[in-house]
Amino acid sequence: MSNYHIKHLEEYYQVYRKSIRNPEQFWEEVAEEHFLWRKKWNAVLHWDFSKPEIKWFEGAKLNITENCIDRHLATRGDKTAILFEPNNPEEPAEHITYKQLHHRVNQFANVLKEQGIEKGDRVCIYVPMIPELAISLLACARIGAIHSVVFAGFSSTALATRINDADCKMVITADGSYRGAKTIDLKGIVDEALQNCPTVKTVLVAKRINSDITMKEGRDKWLQPLLDAASDQCKATVMDAEDPLFILYTSGSTGMPKGMVHTIAGYMVYTAYTFKNAFQYKEEDVYWCTADIGWITGHSYIVYGPLANGATTVMYEGVPSYPDFGRFWQIVEKHKVNQFYTAPTAIRALAKQGVELVDKYDLSSLKVLGSVGEPINEEAWHWYNDNVGKGKSPIIDSWWQTETGGMMITPIPYVTPTKPTYATLPFIGIQPCLMDENGDELKGNQTEGRLCIKFPWPSIARTIWGNHQRYKDTYFSTFKNMYFTGDGALRDEVGYYRITGRVDDVIIVSGHNLGTAPIEDAINEHPAVAESAIVGFPHDIKGSALYGYITLKDIGESRNHDNLRKEINQIISDKIGPIAKLDKIQFTQGLPKTRSGKIMRRILRKIASNELSNLGDVSTLLDPEVVENIIKDKL
Ligand code: WT7
């Protein structure tokens, strides 16, 4: 029996049991059989959730790019590694073979070195979905620089915050990007951000839209001429297993975004192993994940997981709606995609357009469908299953997080029987549990509680960059000796898990995590605003949308409320990004607060969701009349 590739349910249970009874032996076998090490580890696992400290494969030496590229050259040199599909369907796709990827990553790595980047330096990557994006991650990894990718839809303020938090020395970007029929002035956004980023010495600029941009003398450099002049041989830097591979920011319920730090060996082993099994990837398959590499889904399941398996991974530059809502299916037909991984928000948006656009294309190549990012509702699940999968491609509803690095609870296709809206069973090596509010574990099936993980897995984030205390407080302090996910979940009669959603002040809008506090901070910067509270409410396509309750400083404020709404959304857009704009803004005379001054979001959430009959306990409210007024003026 191979541990690496699970093919039957019985095998799943056997391997699962083994991975739980003796995790060290299990992961050691996987690591030994399937990866290239410069030196083996001294110990497989060292952990202490109370500190918290987690180390996998300590003492081992490796370079992840040798695992993702070099070792495939002999057997898969001419196989397509990255299949780039441009925004414009008229522009030809680009097939980058493993050999070509090797050349390009080495050249890029040499450019980084020439520009003064050394092992351990942080490089911010703010690049659209073009091949240079994937290549720049790998180039950093080649020389041991730590990449920090910022989704190229974030605003200049959000970009600057992330650059400064990690003291990045360099920014890699592009002159601009294509998004459907629009172009975006990325370089302009970078210029604005860098007015407040003293640590950045160099900006490398890829040419994509040929726009007329200004290059700052001494700081900004066009990428291509540097690549052309660079050697395509670059020895991989030998790294320690626990050296950081990257930082990736995720929103918390309060404060600054959290720079989650992932380290090399454990992340590599786990993303590779989950990719192989959760997609049942076979050598000739073409795999496509529609996420952006700016998110963890793209890091783990466009770049590292697929490449560590020698897979062909599609990178699509554009949006689902351009030139029309059939674009995803046209790409599936064109490249004969076998595994397709997307988000519920995309499925709902496409479902709304009707099945004609799906039926126009030949989707017979599809074998596995994936969903990730938020709970998938029953209707969307069936639409996806019936119309895209034609009832024959299992849907893997995979639950995981930026912090977990890889999939945690997911069906294994053709192995685990699926159930609509259920992420089903824990992946190999994962020990989930449900906790009640008193900190007791809920045993047995048919129960619901807070989702925690009892034991470390190889790709768990090791810390928050520059703030280990916050890492401990956020994930390891709510429940003793456990990783707390921030999600609620239920377990059904056969032990399947269904994720019910966040139990903190994080709202997931179109699959993007948004913390309420940073949005409220942005709103409060408007001179007319006294106070604000943001909650989520159900939305057909986005899953959740944002509802803002805002009190103004001058009650007699005679300004036009529609203009104020626009101005407030503009501030949010500038400070955070357009994804955080509010769908509804209600101006109120006050916010419901407890006697200690805490805003009772629970009540606001219910009002926004139209659950007026059951507002719960309002006895602790300072001024119950506030609630009546809010209900009266509800949007
Ligand atoms: C949060 C993590 C994992 C990559 C993309 C999101 C929610 C994620 C599911 C799912 C229900 C899900 C959770 C989680 N979530 N996948 N299949 N079913 N909820 O990563 O941005 O770090 O967000 O997304 O609430 O905590 P992320």
XYZ file of C-alpha atoms and ligand atoms in Angstrom:
662
model
C 0.000 0.000 0.000
C 1.321 3.418 -0.874
C 0.815 6.145 1.671
C 1.129 8.738 -1.014
C -1.873 8.010 -3.150
C -5.203 7.011 -1.633
C -7.639 5.276 -3.959
C -10.421 3.728 -1.858
C -12.449 4.637 1.190
C -11.051 1.676 3.099
C -7.585 2.844 2.282
C -8.508 6.309 3.492
C -9.546 4.959 6.884
C -6.445 2.801 7.143
C -4.058 5.576 6.211
C -5.955 8.065 8.352
C -5.668 5.830 11.404
C -1.989 5.341 10.795
C -1.462 9.095 10.437
C -3.152 9.703 13.776
C -1.630 6.839 15.729
C 1.855 7.614 14.660
C 2.028 10.972 12.914
C 5.793 11.172 12.977
C 6.310 7.846 11.328
C 3.597 8.598 8.813
C 4.926 11.979 7.699
C 8.474 10.706 7.737
C 7.546 8.016 5.211
C 5.765 10.509 2.975
C 8.687 12.938 3.184
C 11.275 10.271 2.497
C 9.540 8.690 -0.458
C 8.551 11.712 -2.443
C 10.918 14.619 -2.042
C 14.451 15.687 -2.674
C 16.454 16.487 0.447
C 19.989 17.790 0.650
C 20.098 16.426 4.166
C 17.532 14.468 6.174
C 16.011 15.699 9.433
C 17.166 15.021 12.968
C 13.599 14.887 14.261
C 10.290 14.719 12.438
C 8.259 16.826 14.829
C 8.749 19.034 17.800
C 5.715 20.834 19.141
C 4.306 22.720 22.067
C 0.999 24.510 21.509
C 1.346 26.394 24.785
C 4.288 28.467 23.551
C 3.317 27.911 20.663
C 6.273 26.308 18.905
C 5.996 23.898 15.997
C 8.848 22.423 14.004
C 8.663 19.790 11.308
C 11.662 17.991 9.824
C 14.062 19.987 11.958
C 17.636 19.826 10.785
C 16.702 18.888 7.227
C 18.190 20.850 4.320
C 16.494 21.433 1.000
C 15.359 23.911 -1.578
C 11.703 23.841 -2.550
C 12.441 24.885 -6.146
C 14.587 21.794 -6.642
C 11.504 19.839 -5.643
C 9.147 21.865 -7.802
C 11.378 22.179 -10.874
C 14.849 20.580 -11.064
C 13.877 17.056 -10.140
C 11.261 16.953 -12.908
C 13.713 17.937 -15.651
C 14.879 14.421 -16.427
C 11.422 12.901 -16.759
C 9.149 15.854 -17.489
C 11.416 18.485 -19.018
C 9.148 19.063 -22.002
C 5.889 18.744 -20.122
C 3.944 21.964 -19.601
C 4.393 23.198 -16.067
C 2.482 26.461 -16.310
C -0.223 26.973 -18.892
C -0.922 30.671 -19.098
C -4.316 31.723 -20.459
C -4.438 35.491 -21.071
C -7.289 37.852 -20.286
C -8.007 38.356 -23.956
C -9.214 35.134 -25.600
C -7.653 36.243 -28.895
C -4.184 36.265 -27.393
C -2.524 32.852 -27.616
C -2.025 30.772 -24.497
C 1.542 30.228 -23.369
C 2.860 26.778 -22.495
C 5.842 27.009 -20.181
C 7.581 23.659 -19.927
C 9.490 22.511 -16.871
C 12.741 23.194 -18.770
C 11.640 26.710 -19.639
C 10.434 27.308 -16.125
C 13.858 26.262 -14.877
C 15.525 28.806 -17.156
C 13.184 31.584 -16.268
C 13.267 31.037 -12.526
C 17.063 30.888 -12.557
C 17.337 34.072 -14.583
C 14.934 35.836 -12.283
C 16.792 34.557 -9.214
C 20.035 35.931 -10.627
C 18.383 39.306 -11.199
C 17.255 39.347 -7.573
C 20.788 38.612 -6.432
C 22.269 41.294 -8.688
C 19.821 43.757 -7.219
C 21.118 43.012 -3.748
C 18.537 40.545 -2.485
C 19.956 38.025 -0.043
C 18.705 35.017 1.853
C 16.154 36.099 4.450
C 15.339 39.443 2.777
C 11.653 40.178 2.211
C 10.439 40.855 -1.302
C 6.961 42.209 -1.890
C 5.255 40.865 -5.005
C 2.402 42.968 -6.387
C 1.928 41.430 -9.794
C -1.200 40.447 -11.745
C -1.894 36.869 -12.850
C 0.842 36.682 -15.495
C 3.657 34.093 -15.595
C 6.092 36.537 -13.939
C 3.985 36.241 -10.789
C 4.528 32.507 -10.324
C 8.117 32.839 -11.494
C 8.894 35.589 -9.001
C 7.720 33.441 -6.078
C 9.941 30.605 -7.217
C 12.874 32.953 -7.865
C 12.673 34.192 -4.272
C 12.507 30.630 -3.005
C 15.500 29.703 -5.154
C 17.769 32.107 -3.257
C 16.060 31.911 0.129
C 14.405 35.317 0.001
C 11.025 35.473 1.735
C 8.209 36.442 -0.597
C 5.247 38.469 0.522
C 2.625 38.495 -2.191
C 0.016 41.236 -1.983
C -3.096 40.644 -4.097
C -2.916 43.127 -6.976
C -6.432 44.369 -6.226
C -5.457 45.929 -2.906
C -5.174 49.709 -2.594
C -1.940 51.659 -2.151
C -2.567 52.094 1.576
C -3.113 48.366 2.070
C 0.015 47.676 0.024
C 2.122 50.142 2.025
C 0.953 48.664 5.338
C 2.032 45.198 4.239
C 5.369 46.368 2.784
C 6.233 48.185 6.006
C 5.122 45.413 8.326
C 7.659 43.074 6.727
C 10.315 45.729 5.961
C 10.476 44.656 2.336
C 13.595 45.660 0.437
C 12.111 45.294 -3.008
C 8.778 45.413 -4.793
C 8.094 43.434 -7.942
C 5.185 44.766 -9.993
C 3.930 45.395 -13.542
C 3.187 48.510 -15.549
C -0.472 47.611 -15.291
C -2.915 44.769 -15.476
C -5.863 43.627 -17.546
C -9.112 42.810 -15.816
C -11.773 42.026 -18.355
C -12.316 45.131 -20.473
C -10.507 47.339 -17.963
C -6.871 48.081 -17.333
C -5.513 48.900 -13.905
C -2.635 51.252 -13.249
C -0.651 49.011 -10.913
C 2.563 50.978 -11.130
C 0.704 54.144 -10.134
C -0.607 52.364 -7.042
C 2.900 51.176 -6.173
C 4.301 54.722 -6.602
C 1.714 56.048 -4.216
C 2.367 53.312 -1.663
C 6.112 53.823 -1.795
C 5.859 57.427 -0.686
C 5.603 55.895 2.765
C 7.875 52.865 2.494
C 11.444 53.761 3.424
C 12.836 50.222 3.287
C 12.160 49.660 -0.409
C 15.294 50.229 -2.470
C 14.302 48.677 -5.781
C 11.170 48.207 -7.880
C 11.248 45.699 -10.719
C 8.588 46.333 -13.337
C 7.249 43.700 -15.725
C 5.764 45.028 -18.930
C 2.223 43.832 -19.507
C -0.072 46.552 -20.847
C 2.550 48.836 -22.429
C 1.232 51.854 -20.646
C 3.089 55.070 -20.299
C 4.365 55.058 -16.738
C 6.976 57.047 -14.884
C 10.070 55.257 -13.692
C 11.803 56.698 -10.683
C 15.506 57.112 -11.385
C 17.682 54.782 -9.337
C 14.714 52.888 -7.874
C 12.592 51.528 -10.720
C 13.917 49.068 -13.286
C 12.300 47.288 -16.201
C 12.441 43.583 -15.557
C 12.874 42.190 -19.050
C 16.269 43.715 -19.959
C 17.648 42.517 -16.640
C 16.338 38.999 -17.270
C 17.777 38.995 -20.784
C 21.195 39.858 -19.432
C 21.087 37.305 -16.601
C 22.508 33.799 -16.635
C 19.968 30.976 -16.639
C 22.010 29.000 -14.152
C 21.476 29.735 -10.508
C 22.400 27.248 -7.816
C 19.600 26.729 -5.377
C 20.446 28.041 -1.924
C 20.413 25.234 0.594
C 17.781 26.100 3.190
C 16.780 24.785 6.578
C 13.454 22.997 6.815
C 12.123 25.636 9.192
C 13.386 28.716 7.327
C 10.483 30.938 6.281
C 9.280 30.440 2.731
C 6.788 33.267 2.642
C 4.627 35.723 4.505
C 1.002 36.092 3.477
C -1.353 38.564 5.076
C -4.834 37.707 6.213
C -7.407 39.900 7.915
C -8.051 39.541 11.590
C -11.146 40.694 13.392
C -9.164 43.611 14.780
C -6.076 45.587 14.024
C -3.422 45.134 11.395
C -3.597 42.313 8.886
C -1.700 39.306 10.181
C 1.432 38.280 8.294
C 1.188 34.512 8.474
C 4.604 32.892 8.189
C 4.934 29.541 6.440
C 8.147 27.558 6.535
C 9.645 25.470 3.782
C 9.644 21.735 4.387
C 6.341 21.121 6.140
C 4.501 23.395 3.740
C 6.015 21.615 0.753
C 5.209 18.121 2.009
C 1.640 18.919 2.980
C 0.627 20.967 -0.066
C 2.103 18.342 -2.386
C 0.412 15.482 -0.569
C -2.999 17.147 -0.404
C -2.800 18.229 -4.040
C -2.116 14.698 -5.202
C -4.968 13.171 -3.242
C -7.635 15.825 -3.070
C -7.546 16.234 -6.837
C -6.539 12.640 -7.644
C -4.030 14.186 -10.009
C -2.649 11.854 -12.679
C 0.385 12.457 -14.862
C -1.376 13.603 -18.030
C -3.985 15.753 -16.328
C -4.475 19.476 -16.822
C -5.372 21.145 -13.565
C -6.912 24.579 -13.139
C -7.469 26.599 -9.994
C -9.193 29.912 -10.737
C -7.916 31.701 -7.620
C -5.394 34.507 -7.704
C -1.864 33.735 -6.502
C -2.361 36.716 -4.198
C -4.302 34.388 -1.894
C -3.208 31.207 -0.115
C -5.247 29.086 -2.527
C -3.013 30.277 -5.333
C 0.227 29.817 -3.383
C -0.619 26.254 -2.374
C -2.711 25.014 -5.279
C -1.567 26.970 -8.325
C 2.136 27.113 -7.574
C 3.710 24.868 -4.943
C 1.389 21.847 -4.634
C 0.952 21.236 -8.366
C 4.586 21.897 -9.292
C 5.835 19.636 -6.499
C 3.865 16.881 -8.257
C 5.154 17.736 -11.726
C 1.657 18.792 -12.757
C 0.388 21.085 -15.483
C -1.188 24.050 -13.739
C -3.310 26.630 -15.552
C -2.939 30.304 -14.692
C -5.785 32.473 -15.941
C -5.233 36.198 -16.062
C -8.817 37.390 -16.427
C -12.225 37.350 -14.809
C -15.139 34.880 -15.170
C -17.287 37.427 -17.013
C -15.051 38.492 -19.891
C -15.738 38.530 -22.746
C -18.864 36.816 -21.401
C -19.927 34.517 -18.571
C -19.013 31.461 -20.618
C -15.300 32.197 -20.354
C -14.487 29.591 -17.666
C -16.183 26.847 -19.653
C -14.543 27.960 -22.867
C -11.160 27.610 -21.130
C -12.078 24.169 -19.771
C -12.928 23.057 -23.308
C -9.902 24.683 -24.900
C -7.312 23.172 -22.548
C -9.259 19.991 -21.734
C -9.123 20.760 -18.049
C -9.456 17.701 -15.796
C -9.591 19.245 -12.336
C -11.315 22.569 -11.808
C -11.085 24.416 -8.474
C -13.074 27.577 -7.816
C -15.042 29.510 -5.183
C -18.752 29.471 -4.289
C -19.069 33.173 -5.123
C -17.954 32.464 -8.709
C -20.333 29.507 -8.946
C -23.267 31.647 -7.815
C -22.399 34.438 -10.241
C -22.179 31.960 -13.121
C -25.336 30.121 -12.100
C -27.235 33.377 -12.291
C -26.383 33.650 -15.985
C -28.176 30.405 -16.832
C -27.001 27.057 -18.137
C -26.961 27.998 -21.842
C -23.462 29.399 -21.404
C -22.324 26.154 -19.816
C -23.986 23.875 -22.333
C -22.283 25.643 -25.231
C -18.988 24.002 -24.321
C -17.633 20.489 -24.163
C -16.832 19.846 -20.529
C -16.312 16.112 -20.866
C -12.669 16.366 -19.793
C -13.676 17.303 -16.235
C -13.104 14.668 -13.548
C -12.996 16.622 -10.299
C -14.668 19.867 -9.219
C -13.471 21.825 -6.226
C -14.908 24.555 -4.043
C -13.113 26.671 -1.467
C -13.236 29.917 0.448
C -16.595 29.948 2.178
C -19.490 27.618 2.853
C -21.108 26.512 -0.401
C -24.882 26.766 -0.217
C -27.069 23.872 -1.277
C -28.389 25.527 -4.435
C -24.938 26.405 -5.727
C -23.685 22.916 -4.886
C -26.419 21.290 -6.982
C -26.018 23.707 -9.856
C -22.281 22.983 -9.966
C -22.818 19.253 -9.614
C -25.595 18.966 -12.214
C -24.584 21.466 -14.873
C -20.824 21.571 -14.730
C -20.075 18.087 -13.413
C -23.107 16.473 -15.157
C -23.469 14.418 -12.004
C -20.293 12.483 -12.716
C -17.507 14.672 -11.278
C -17.363 14.662 -7.503
C -17.280 18.058 -5.807
C -14.611 18.491 -3.214
C -15.810 21.138 -0.793
C -12.460 21.805 0.812
C -12.230 23.686 4.079
C -8.965 25.332 5.068
C -7.376 28.700 5.819
C -4.413 30.933 5.077
C -3.104 29.779 8.445
C -3.419 26.074 7.692
C -1.412 26.270 4.452
C -3.288 23.352 2.920
C -6.666 21.610 2.857
C -7.864 20.350 6.221
C -11.337 18.907 5.802
C -12.293 17.748 2.345
C -13.676 14.794 0.493
C -11.147 12.835 -1.529
C -12.809 12.473 -4.933
C -13.869 8.946 -5.920
C -13.007 7.929 -2.353
C -15.234 9.876 0.042
C -18.952 9.899 -0.793
C -19.920 13.581 -1.030
C -22.821 15.294 0.698
C -24.031 18.747 -0.378
C -22.656 21.593 1.797
C -20.458 19.223 3.804
C -16.667 19.373 3.726
C -17.014 15.773 4.984
C -13.991 14.057 6.559
C -10.700 15.308 7.933
C -7.789 14.940 5.596
C -5.019 12.474 6.449
C -3.160 13.616 9.573
C -5.778 16.151 10.642
C -7.415 15.849 14.065
C -10.391 18.209 14.238
C -12.661 18.539 17.235
C -15.647 20.631 18.287
C -15.581 22.632 21.495
C -18.332 24.234 23.509
C -18.128 27.736 24.934
C -16.897 26.463 28.303
C -13.878 24.904 26.694
C -15.116 21.328 26.819
C -14.822 19.004 23.894
C -18.096 17.842 22.354
C -17.749 14.137 21.844
C -19.817 11.939 19.590
C -21.693 12.725 16.430
C -24.617 15.043 15.732
C -23.176 17.978 17.582
C -22.209 21.549 16.810
C -19.477 23.768 18.217
C -16.298 25.678 17.607
C -13.875 24.017 15.273
C -10.413 23.362 16.663
C -7.478 21.167 15.677
C -5.781 19.097 18.346
C -2.499 18.179 16.788
C -0.060 19.953 14.456
C 0.101 19.151 10.751
C 3.105 19.941 8.572
C 1.846 23.160 6.938
C 0.466 25.017 9.935
C 1.693 28.646 9.979
C 4.486 28.986 12.530
C 3.953 32.557 13.669
C 2.684 36.007 12.738
C 5.514 38.039 11.311
C 6.910 40.285 14.045
C 4.191 39.415 16.538
C 4.396 35.976 18.057
C 2.243 37.050 21.002
C -0.623 37.825 18.645
C -0.215 34.407 17.050
C -0.549 32.828 20.461
C -3.492 35.031 21.492
C -5.430 34.547 18.275
C -5.062 30.826 17.721
C -3.893 29.109 20.898
C -5.449 30.958 23.807
C -9.180 30.414 23.373
C -8.895 26.673 23.990
C -6.075 25.070 25.882
C -3.581 23.134 23.797
C -5.527 23.523 20.593
C -5.445 25.507 17.421
C -8.703 27.507 17.225
C -9.873 28.110 13.673
C -12.370 30.927 14.267
C -15.042 28.851 12.511
C -18.111 27.083 13.770
C -18.963 23.610 12.497
C -21.321 20.723 12.992
C -20.690 17.005 12.826
C -23.445 14.814 11.432
C -24.455 11.278 12.318
C -21.631 9.682 10.322
C -18.936 12.108 11.431
C -19.019 14.412 8.408
C -18.208 18.058 9.109
C -20.151 20.992 7.835
C -18.574 24.405 8.315
C -21.193 26.899 9.428
C -19.101 30.061 9.191
C -16.993 32.478 11.206
C -17.702 32.917 14.882
C -15.629 36.110 15.133
C -15.824 39.538 13.517
C -14.436 38.377 10.217
C -16.884 38.570 7.317
C -16.309 36.609 4.134
C -17.364 38.618 1.100
C -17.012 36.859 -2.250
C -14.543 34.521 -0.592
C -12.376 37.341 0.758
C -11.856 37.639 4.495
C -12.592 41.098 5.777
C -12.106 42.189 9.348
C -14.716 44.656 10.553
C -12.299 46.814 12.548
C -10.083 48.047 9.700
C -13.174 48.968 7.665
C -14.669 50.845 10.584
C -11.364 52.646 11.111
C -11.414 53.728 7.466
C -15.012 54.976 7.680
C -14.301 56.882 10.864
C -11.721 58.927 9.015
C -14.497 60.690 7.158
C -14.863 64.093 8.841
C -18.651 63.771 9.128
C -18.589 60.340 10.780
C -18.822 59.930 14.532
C -19.000 56.172 14.809
C -19.640 53.083 12.748
C -20.323 49.367 12.987
C -20.106 46.879 10.144
C -21.892 43.550 9.958
C -22.457 40.960 7.273
C -25.821 40.047 5.768
C -26.746 37.285 3.294
C -26.174 38.103 -0.362
C -27.149 35.984 -3.384
C -23.795 36.054 -5.099
C -21.228 37.314 -2.639
C -22.369 34.967 0.123
C -22.190 37.838 2.570
C -22.240 41.558 1.871
C -21.427 44.432 4.193
C -24.009 46.536 5.998
C -22.739 49.660 7.724
C -24.483 51.486 10.549
C -23.028 54.941 10.758
C -23.719 57.819 13.106
C -22.805 61.288 11.961
C -21.228 63.973 14.078
C -23.757 66.641 13.350
C -27.265 65.262 13.721
C -28.614 68.221 11.827
C -26.206 67.389 9.003
C -27.896 68.748 5.946
C -25.605 67.156 3.401
C -26.931 64.804 0.832
C -26.788 61.289 2.241
C -26.179 59.675 -1.127
C -23.072 61.770 -1.590
C -21.907 60.849 1.875
C -22.392 57.185 1.059
C -20.256 57.578 -2.036
C -17.545 59.398 -0.130
C -17.476 56.762 2.576
C -17.180 53.958 0.066
C -14.428 55.871 -1.691
C -12.431 56.065 1.530
C -12.870 52.324 2.069
C -11.794 51.691 -1.488
C -8.675 53.835 -1.042
C -7.692 52.452 2.343
C -8.497 48.790 1.844
C -9.716 48.061 -1.644
C -12.963 47.965 -3.611
C -13.822 44.499 -2.215
C -14.482 46.076 1.179
C -17.098 48.587 -0.031
C -20.418 48.585 1.802
C -23.547 47.404 0.008
C -25.806 49.230 2.425
C -25.187 52.260 4.570
C -27.725 53.255 7.163
C -27.238 56.513 9.016
C -28.416 56.124 12.578
C -28.693 58.335 15.602
C -26.875 55.857 17.767
C -25.493 52.332 17.965
C -26.736 49.665 20.370
C -24.196 49.422 23.156
C -23.819 47.548 26.380
C -23.368 49.475 29.580
C -19.649 48.903 29.257
C -19.736 50.561 25.838
C -19.315 47.506 23.623
C -21.270 47.652 20.387
C -23.707 44.723 20.226
C -23.051 43.538 16.722
C -25.180 40.471 17.228
C -28.262 42.694 17.228
C -27.101 44.699 14.248
C -26.381 41.499 12.373
C -29.904 40.251 12.981
C -31.452 43.514 11.866
C -29.350 43.576 8.707
C -30.370 39.975 7.979
C -34.045 40.728 8.597
C -34.268 38.401 11.565
C -36.295 40.873 13.531
C -38.439 38.426 15.447
C -35.563 37.048 17.447
C -33.142 39.748 18.521
C -32.089 37.818 21.601
C -31.283 39.285 24.949
C -31.381 43.086 24.804
C -31.486 43.579 28.566
C -27.850 44.609 28.812
C -28.383 47.480 26.407
C -27.685 50.971 27.597
C -30.479 52.458 25.529
C -33.000 50.015 23.986
C -34.659 52.825 22.075
C -31.679 52.971 19.756
C -32.615 49.532 18.461
C -36.201 50.540 17.732
C -35.017 53.528 15.736
C -32.590 51.433 13.754
C -35.328 48.938 12.870
C -37.651 51.757 11.840
C -35.106 53.157 9.361
C -33.774 49.830 8.141
C -32.693 49.741 4.487
C -11.851 31.008 6.018
C -10.401 31.079 5.648
C -8.669 28.310 2.223
C -8.330 29.180 1.153
C -9.262 30.308 0.913
C -9.727 31.022 2.128
C -13.752 29.961 5.175
C -12.734 28.355 3.526
C -14.326 26.907 3.290
C -15.236 25.849 2.982
C -16.748 26.772 4.516
C -14.741 27.873 4.233
C -13.643 29.655 6.644
C -12.161 29.865 6.917
N -13.725 28.763 4.344
N -13.102 27.245 2.878
N -14.949 24.895 2.086
N -16.437 25.827 3.620
N -15.947 27.799 4.835
O -8.667 31.260 3.025
O -8.947 33.690 3.294
O -7.719 32.348 5.033
O -10.211 32.158 4.775
O -12.628 30.790 4.853
O -14.399 30.568 7.361
O -11.876 30.156 8.258
P -8.823 32.417 4.043
